Coordinates of C-alpha atoms in Angstrom, one line a residue:
X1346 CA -0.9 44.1 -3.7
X1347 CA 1.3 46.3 -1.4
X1348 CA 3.0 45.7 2.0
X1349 CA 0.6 47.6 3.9
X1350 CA -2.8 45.3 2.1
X1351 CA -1.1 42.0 2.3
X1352 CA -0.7 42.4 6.7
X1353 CA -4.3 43.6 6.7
X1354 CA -5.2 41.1 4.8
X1355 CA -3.5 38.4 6.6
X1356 CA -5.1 40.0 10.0
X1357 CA -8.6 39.9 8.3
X1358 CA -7.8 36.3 7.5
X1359 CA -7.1 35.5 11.1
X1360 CA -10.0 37.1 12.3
X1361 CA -12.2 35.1 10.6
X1362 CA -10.3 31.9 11.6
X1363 CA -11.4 33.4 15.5
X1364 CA -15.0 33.4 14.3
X1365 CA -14.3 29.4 14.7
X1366 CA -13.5 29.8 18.2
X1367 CA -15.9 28.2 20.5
X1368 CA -18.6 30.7 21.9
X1369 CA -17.4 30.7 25.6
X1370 CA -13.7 32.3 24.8
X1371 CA -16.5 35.3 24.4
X1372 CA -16.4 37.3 27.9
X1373 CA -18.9 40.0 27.3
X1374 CA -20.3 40.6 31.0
X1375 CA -17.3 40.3 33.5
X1376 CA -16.0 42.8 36.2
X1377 CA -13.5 45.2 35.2
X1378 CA -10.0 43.9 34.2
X1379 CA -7.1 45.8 35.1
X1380 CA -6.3 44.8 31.0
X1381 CA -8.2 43.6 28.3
X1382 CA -8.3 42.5 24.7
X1383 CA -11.5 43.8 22.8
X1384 CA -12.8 43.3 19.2
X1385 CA -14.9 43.7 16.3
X1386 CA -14.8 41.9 13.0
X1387 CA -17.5 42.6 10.5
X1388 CA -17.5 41.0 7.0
X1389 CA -20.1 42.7 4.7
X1390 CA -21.2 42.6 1.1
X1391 CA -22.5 45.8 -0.4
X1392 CA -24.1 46.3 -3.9
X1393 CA -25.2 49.3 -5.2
X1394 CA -27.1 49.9 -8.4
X1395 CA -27.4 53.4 -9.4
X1396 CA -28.9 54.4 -12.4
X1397 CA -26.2 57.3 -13.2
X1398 CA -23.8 54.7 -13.9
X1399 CA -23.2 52.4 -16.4
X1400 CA -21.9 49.8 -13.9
X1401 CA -23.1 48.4 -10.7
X1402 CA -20.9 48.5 -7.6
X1403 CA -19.6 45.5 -5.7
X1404 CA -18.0 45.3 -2.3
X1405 CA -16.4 42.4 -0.1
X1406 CA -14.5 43.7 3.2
X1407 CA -13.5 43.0 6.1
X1408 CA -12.6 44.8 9.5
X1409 CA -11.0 44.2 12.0
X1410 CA -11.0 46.0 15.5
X1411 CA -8.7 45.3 18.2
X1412 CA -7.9 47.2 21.5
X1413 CA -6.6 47.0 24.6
X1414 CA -8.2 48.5 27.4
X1415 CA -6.8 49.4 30.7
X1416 CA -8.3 50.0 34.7
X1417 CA -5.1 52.0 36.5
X1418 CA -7.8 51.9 39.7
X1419 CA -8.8 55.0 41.3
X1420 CA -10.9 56.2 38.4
X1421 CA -8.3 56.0 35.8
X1422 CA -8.8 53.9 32.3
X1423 CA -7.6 54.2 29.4
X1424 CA -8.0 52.5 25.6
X1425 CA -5.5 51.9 22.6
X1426 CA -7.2 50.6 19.6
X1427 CA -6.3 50.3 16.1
X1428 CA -8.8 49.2 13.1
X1429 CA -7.6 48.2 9.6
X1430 CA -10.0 46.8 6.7
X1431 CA -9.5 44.6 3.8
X1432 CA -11.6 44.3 0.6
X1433 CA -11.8 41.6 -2.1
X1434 CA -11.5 43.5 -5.7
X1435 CA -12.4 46.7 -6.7
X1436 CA -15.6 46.7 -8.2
X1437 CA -16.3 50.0 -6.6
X1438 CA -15.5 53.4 -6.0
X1439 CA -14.1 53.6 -2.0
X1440 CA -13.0 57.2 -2.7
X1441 CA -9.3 56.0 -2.4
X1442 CA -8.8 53.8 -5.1
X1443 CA -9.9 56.1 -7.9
X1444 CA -12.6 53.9 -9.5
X1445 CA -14.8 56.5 -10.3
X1446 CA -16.7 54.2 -12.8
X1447 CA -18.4 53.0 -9.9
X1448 CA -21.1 54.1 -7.5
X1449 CA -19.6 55.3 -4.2
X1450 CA -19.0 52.6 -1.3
X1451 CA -17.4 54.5 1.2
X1452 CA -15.5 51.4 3.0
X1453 CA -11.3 52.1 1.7
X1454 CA -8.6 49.2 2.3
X1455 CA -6.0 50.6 5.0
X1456 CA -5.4 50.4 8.7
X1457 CA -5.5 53.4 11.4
X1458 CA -5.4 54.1 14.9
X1459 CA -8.9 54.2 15.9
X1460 CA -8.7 55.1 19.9
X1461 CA -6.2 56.1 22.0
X1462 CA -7.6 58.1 25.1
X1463 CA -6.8 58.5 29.0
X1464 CA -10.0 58.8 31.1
X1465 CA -10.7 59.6 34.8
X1466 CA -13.8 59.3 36.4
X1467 CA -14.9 59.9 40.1
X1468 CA -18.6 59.8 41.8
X1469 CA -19.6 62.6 39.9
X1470 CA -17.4 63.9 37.6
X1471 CA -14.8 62.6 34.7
X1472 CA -12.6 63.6 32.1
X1473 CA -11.5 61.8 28.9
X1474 CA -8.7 63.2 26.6
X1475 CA -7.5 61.8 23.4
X1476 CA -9.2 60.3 20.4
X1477 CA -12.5 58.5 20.9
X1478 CA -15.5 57.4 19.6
X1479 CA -18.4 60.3 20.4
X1480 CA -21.8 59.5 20.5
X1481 CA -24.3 62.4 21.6
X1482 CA -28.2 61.9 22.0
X1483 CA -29.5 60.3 19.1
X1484 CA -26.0 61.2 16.7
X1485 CA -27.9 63.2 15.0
X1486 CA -25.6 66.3 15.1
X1487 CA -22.7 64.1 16.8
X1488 CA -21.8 60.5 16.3
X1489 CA -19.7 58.1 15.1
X1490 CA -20.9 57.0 11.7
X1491 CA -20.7 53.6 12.8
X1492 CA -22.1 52.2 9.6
X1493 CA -18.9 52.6 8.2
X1494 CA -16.3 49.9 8.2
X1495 CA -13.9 53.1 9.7
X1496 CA -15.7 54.8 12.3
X1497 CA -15.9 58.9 12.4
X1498 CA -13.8 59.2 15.9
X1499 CA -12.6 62.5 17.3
X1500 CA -9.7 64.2 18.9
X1501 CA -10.0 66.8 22.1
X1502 CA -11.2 66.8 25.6
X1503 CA -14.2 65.9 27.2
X1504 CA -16.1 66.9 30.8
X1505 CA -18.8 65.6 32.2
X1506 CA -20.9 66.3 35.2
X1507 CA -23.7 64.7 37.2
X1508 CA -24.7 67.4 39.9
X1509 CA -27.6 65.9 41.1
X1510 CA -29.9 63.2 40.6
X1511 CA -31.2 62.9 36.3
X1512 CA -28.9 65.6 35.8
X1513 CA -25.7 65.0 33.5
X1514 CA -24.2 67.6 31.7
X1515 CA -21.1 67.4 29.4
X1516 CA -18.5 69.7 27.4
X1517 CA -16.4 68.4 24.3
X1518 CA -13.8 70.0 22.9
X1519 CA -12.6 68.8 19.6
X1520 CA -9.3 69.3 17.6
X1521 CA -10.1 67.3 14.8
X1522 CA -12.0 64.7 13.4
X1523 CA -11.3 61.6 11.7
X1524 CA -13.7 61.0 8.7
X1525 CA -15.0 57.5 7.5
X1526 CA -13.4 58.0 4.1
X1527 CA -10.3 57.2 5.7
X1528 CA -6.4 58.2 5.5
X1529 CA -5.7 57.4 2.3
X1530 CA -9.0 59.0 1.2
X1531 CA -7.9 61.3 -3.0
X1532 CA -9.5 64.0 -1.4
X1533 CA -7.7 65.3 1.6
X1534 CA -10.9 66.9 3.5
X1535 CA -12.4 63.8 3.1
X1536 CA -9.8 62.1 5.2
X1537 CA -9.7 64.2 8.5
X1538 CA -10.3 68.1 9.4
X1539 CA -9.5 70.4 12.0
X1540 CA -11.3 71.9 14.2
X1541 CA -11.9 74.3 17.1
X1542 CA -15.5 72.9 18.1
X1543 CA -17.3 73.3 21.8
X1544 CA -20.0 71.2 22.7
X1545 CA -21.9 71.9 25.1
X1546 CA -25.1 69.3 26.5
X1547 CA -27.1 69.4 29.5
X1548 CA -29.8 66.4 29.6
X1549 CA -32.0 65.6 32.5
X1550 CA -33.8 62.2 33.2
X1551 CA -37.1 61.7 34.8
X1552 CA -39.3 58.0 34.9
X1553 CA -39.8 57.3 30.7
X1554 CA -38.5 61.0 30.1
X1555 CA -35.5 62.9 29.2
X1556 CA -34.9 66.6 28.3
X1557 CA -31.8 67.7 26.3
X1558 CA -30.7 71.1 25.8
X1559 CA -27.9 71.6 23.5
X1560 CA -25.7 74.2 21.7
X1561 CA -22.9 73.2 19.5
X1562 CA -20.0 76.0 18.3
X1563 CA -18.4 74.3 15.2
X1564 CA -15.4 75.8 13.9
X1565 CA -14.5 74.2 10.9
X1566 CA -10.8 75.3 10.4
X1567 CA -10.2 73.7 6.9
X1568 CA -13.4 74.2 5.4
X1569 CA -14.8 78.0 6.9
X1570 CA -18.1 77.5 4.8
X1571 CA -18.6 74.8 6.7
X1572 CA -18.5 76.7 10.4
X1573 CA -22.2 76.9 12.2
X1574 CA -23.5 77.3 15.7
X1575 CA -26.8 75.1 16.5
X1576 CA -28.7 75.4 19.6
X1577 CA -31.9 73.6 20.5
X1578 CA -34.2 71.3 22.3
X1579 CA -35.0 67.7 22.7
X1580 CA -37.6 65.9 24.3
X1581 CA -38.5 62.1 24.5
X1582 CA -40.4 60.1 26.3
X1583 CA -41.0 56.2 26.5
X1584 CA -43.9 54.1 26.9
X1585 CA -44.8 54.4 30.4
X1586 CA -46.8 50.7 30.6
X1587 CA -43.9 47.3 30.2
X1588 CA -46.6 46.1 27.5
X1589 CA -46.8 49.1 25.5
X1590 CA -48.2 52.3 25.1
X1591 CA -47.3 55.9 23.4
X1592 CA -43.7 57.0 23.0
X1593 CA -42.4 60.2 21.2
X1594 CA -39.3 62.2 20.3
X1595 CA -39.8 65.9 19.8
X1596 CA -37.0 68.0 19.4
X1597 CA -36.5 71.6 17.7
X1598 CA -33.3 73.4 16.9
X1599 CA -31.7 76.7 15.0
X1600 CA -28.5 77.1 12.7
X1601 CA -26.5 80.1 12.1
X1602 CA -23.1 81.0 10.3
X1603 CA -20.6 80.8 12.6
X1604 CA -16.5 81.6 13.6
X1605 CA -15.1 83.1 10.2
X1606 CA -17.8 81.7 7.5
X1607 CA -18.2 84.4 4.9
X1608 CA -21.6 83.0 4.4
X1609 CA -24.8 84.4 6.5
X1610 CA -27.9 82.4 6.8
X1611 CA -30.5 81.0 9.8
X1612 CA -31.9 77.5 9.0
X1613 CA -34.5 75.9 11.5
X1614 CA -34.7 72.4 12.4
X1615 CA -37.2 70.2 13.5
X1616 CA -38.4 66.7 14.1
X1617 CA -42.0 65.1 15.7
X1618 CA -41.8 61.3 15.9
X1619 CA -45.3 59.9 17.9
X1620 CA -44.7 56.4 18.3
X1621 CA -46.8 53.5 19.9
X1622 CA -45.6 50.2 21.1
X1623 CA -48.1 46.9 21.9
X1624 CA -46.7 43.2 21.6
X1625 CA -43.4 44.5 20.5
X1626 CA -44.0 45.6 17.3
X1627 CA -43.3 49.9 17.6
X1628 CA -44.7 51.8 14.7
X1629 CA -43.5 55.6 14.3
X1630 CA -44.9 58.7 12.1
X1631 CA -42.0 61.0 11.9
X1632 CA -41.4 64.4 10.4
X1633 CA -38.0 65.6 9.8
X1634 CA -37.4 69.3 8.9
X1635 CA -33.8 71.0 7.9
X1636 CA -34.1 74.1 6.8
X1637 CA -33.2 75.7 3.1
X1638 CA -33.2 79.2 1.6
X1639 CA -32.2 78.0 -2.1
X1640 CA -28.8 78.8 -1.5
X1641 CA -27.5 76.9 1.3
X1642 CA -29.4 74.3 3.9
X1643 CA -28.6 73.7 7.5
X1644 CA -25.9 70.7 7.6
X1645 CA -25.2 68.3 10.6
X1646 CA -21.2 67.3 8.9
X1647 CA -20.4 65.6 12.3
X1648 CA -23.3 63.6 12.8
X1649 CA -24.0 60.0 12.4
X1650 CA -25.9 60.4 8.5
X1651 CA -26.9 56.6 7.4
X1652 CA -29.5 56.2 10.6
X1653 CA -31.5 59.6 9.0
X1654 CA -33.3 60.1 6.1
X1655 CA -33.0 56.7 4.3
X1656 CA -30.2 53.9 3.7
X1657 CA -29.8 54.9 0.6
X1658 CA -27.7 58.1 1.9
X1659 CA -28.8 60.7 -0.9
X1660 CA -29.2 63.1 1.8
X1661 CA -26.0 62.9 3.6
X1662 CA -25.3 66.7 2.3
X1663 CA -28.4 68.2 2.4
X1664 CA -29.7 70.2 -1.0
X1665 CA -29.6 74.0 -0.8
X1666 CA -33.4 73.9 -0.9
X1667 CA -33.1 71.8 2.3
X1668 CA -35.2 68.4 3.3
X1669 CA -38.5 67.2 4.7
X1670 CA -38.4 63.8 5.4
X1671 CA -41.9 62.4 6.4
X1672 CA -41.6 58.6 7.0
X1673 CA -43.4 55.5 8.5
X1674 CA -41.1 53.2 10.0
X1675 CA -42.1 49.3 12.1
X1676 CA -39.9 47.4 13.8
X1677 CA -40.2 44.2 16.1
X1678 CA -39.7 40.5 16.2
X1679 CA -41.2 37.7 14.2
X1680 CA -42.6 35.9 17.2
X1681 CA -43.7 35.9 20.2
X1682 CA -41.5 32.9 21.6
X1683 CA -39.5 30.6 20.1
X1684 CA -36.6 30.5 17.3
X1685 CA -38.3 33.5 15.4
X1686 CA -38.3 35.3 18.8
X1687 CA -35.2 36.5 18.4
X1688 CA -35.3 37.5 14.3
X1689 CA -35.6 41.3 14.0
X1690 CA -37.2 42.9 11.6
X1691 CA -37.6 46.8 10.3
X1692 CA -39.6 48.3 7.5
X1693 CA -39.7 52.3 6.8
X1694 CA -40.9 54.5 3.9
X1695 CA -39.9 58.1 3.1
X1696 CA -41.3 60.3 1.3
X1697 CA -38.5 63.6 0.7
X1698 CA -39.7 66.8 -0.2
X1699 CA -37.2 70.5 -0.4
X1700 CA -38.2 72.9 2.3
X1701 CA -37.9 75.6 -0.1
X1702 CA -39.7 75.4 -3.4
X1703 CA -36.8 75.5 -6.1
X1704 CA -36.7 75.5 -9.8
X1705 CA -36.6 71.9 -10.1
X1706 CA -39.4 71.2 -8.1
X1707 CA -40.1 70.9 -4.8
X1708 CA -40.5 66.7 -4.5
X1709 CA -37.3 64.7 -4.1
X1710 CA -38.3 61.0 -4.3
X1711 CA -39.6 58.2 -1.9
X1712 CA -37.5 55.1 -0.8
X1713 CA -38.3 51.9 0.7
X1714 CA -35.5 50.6 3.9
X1715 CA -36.4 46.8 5.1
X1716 CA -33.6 44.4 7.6
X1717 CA -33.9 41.4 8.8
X1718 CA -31.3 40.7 11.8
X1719 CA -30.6 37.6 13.9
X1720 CA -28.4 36.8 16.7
X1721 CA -26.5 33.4 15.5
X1722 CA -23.7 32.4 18.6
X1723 CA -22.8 34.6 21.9
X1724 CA -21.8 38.1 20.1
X1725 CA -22.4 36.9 16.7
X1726 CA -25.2 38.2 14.4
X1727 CA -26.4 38.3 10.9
X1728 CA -27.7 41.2 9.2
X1729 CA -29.4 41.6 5.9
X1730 CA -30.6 44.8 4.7
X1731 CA -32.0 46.6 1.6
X1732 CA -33.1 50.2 0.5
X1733 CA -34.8 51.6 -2.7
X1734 CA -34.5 54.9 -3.7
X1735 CA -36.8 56.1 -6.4
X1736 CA -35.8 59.7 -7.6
X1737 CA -38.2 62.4 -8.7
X1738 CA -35.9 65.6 -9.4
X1739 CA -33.3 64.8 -7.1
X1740 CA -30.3 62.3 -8.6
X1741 CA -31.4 59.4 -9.2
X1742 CA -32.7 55.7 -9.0
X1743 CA -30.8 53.8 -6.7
X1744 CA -30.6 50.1 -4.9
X1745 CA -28.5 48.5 -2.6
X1746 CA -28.4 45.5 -0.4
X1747 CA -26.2 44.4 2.1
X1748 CA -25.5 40.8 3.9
X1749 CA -22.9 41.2 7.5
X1750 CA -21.7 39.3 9.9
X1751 CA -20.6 40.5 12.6
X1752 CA -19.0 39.2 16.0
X1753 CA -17.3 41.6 18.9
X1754 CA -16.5 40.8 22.4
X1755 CA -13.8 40.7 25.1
X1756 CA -11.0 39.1 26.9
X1757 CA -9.7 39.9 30.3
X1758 CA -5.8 39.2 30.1
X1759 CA -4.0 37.5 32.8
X1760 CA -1.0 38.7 34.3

């Protein structure tokens, strides 16, 4: 064990001797400090059992989050954070450590400056510069991966503007991007690329409602095959009733080559997600459509990708013959009132079909995704979690399960 894994693992240690703290050291709802000590530990177990390999994967690690936030007054904040993960063996391929043997757990040992940002924000208007976490709409095109022990963060600028009332409408430009793969990742475009990416986002609020129009200019200076320009639509809407009552998301969107890709293509996405909601249990139909010509398929590379199209993440590049995901997905709590009040509980099916009929077939496979989640102290939860992929013409059969805690919170320093 080297220099660098023998600090993180002593930090990773002493994290988990302040999981033994006593709940109330836990300030999670306290007027601005002007600084304060934030965190996030997370120990998770992760198995996969793909049927390509021979072996099954194994994965113990541990990460720790800590920052220090600051209110200058007058608008200004700013945030230094740095996050550094541990793991116990190498039963698995991290896509640093060269155990190829093994199904892919994308969680690496090392450490790395997470955040480090400078942020102004009056009545109306702010500006944040640096690198930061991102999270835009549902992350489908733009998040932060958070799945991952390291998070996908981002380096650039970023406006935003509320000219009137519902009305908020942002531009981000981004340098580069941090990948969850990490900085010591063999590949090096798995570890971080550069960029020349404009954002642009204009939502509006009304009641249960919310309209989003978006178009994103990704320049992919690294990686030109990768450049595209998406614009589109989203619209969603909550049950109106406190009881209950029909909810959607509805959103459609178009890709194109973009900047100096010497590819040329037009993909189409879309997505129609009814849902209704009565004594807390919501149950969705959804239909998720990215586009595919047999050649190439519209991508979403800085997007959060575990939350879509199954846990099982054989989708996070899409095939050339592109993706219909149509899925059934329930989630809600085990009681009413009482101790099971506060277990949650999800179960979704998918059933993944190419858009584009291609020599292989046009039917993917079907997977099964079920958690069960509990709250155990003040900022301290349980998660445990399962997904079964079963292929038909697209890789393979594949399991996992996972077991996490997890336990986050914050500390206003004294002077």
């Amino acid at each position: 064990m080297n220099a660098t894994h023998k600090v993180l693992s002593a930090s990773c240690l002493l994290a988990m001797g302040m999981l033994a703290l006593p709940a109330h050291a836990t300030v999670t709802d306290t007027p601005a400090a002007p600084w304060q000590l934030e965190w996030d530990v997370r120990a998770r177990h992760e198995q996969v059992d793909n049927d390509a390999f021979s072996r099954d994967a194994r994965a113990d690690t541990l990460r720790l989050r800590l920052g220090l936030r600051a209110s200058f007054g007058d608008g200004w904040s700013a945030l230094l954070e740095g996050a550094g993960v541990a793991s116990a063996g190498d039963r698995y391929n991290s896509g640093a450590n060269g155990r190829t043997q093994y199904p892919a757990i994308t969680d690496p040992r090392g450490g790395e400056l997470n955040q480090a940002w400078l942020a102004w924000q009056g009545d109306t208007f702010g500006v944040t510069a640096g690198r930061r976490r991102l999270l835009l709409d549902n992350q489908r095109w733009v998040g932060n991966s958070g799945w991952r022990q390291h998070e996908q963060t981002f380096d650039g600028l970023g406006l935003q503007w509320q000219p009137a009332s519902g009305w908020t409408l942002r531009y981000d430009w981004l340098d580069r991007v941090h990948r969850v793969a990490g900085r010591d990742a063999l590949n090096p475009l798995a570890r971080e690329r550069r960029l020349d990416t404009h954002l642009l986002n204009a939502g509006y609020a009304r009641g249960n409602q919310q309209w989003t129009g978006y178009t994103y200019l990704h320049d992919d200076r690294d990686v030109s095959t990768a450049s595209t320009v998406t614009w589109g639509l989203r619209w969603t809407g909550k049950p109106a009733a406190t009881n209950g009552g029909f909810g959607w998301a509805l959103e459609a969107a178009q890709q194109r080559d973009y900047a100096s890709n010497p590819q040329s293509f037009a993909h189409t996405y879309w997505l129609a997600e009814p849902s209704w909601t009565q004594y807390g249990v919501t149950a969705k139909l959804g239909w998720e459509h990215l586009g595919g010509n047999g050649h190439h398929a519209l991508q979403t590379p800085l997007g959060t990708l575990h939350a879509f199209n199954g846990w099982a993440d054989q989708f996070n590049v899409t095939s050339v013959g592109g993706l219909d995901d149509r899925y059934v997905a329930v989630n809600g709590n085990l009681g009413q009132q009482g101790a099971t009040a506060v277990l949650g509980w999800v179960v979704g099916w998918h059933d993944y079909r190419a858009s584009h009929r291609t020599a292989d077939g046009n039917h993917y496979g079907r997977e099964w995704n079920a958690s069960l989640s509990a709250p155990l102290a003040e900022s301290l939860s349980a998660l445990v979690k399962v997904s079964d992929y079963r292929a038909d013409g697209f890789g393979r059969d594949d399991r996992r399960l996972w077991l996490q805690l997890e336990w986050h919170g914050q500390q206003p320093l004294r002077r």
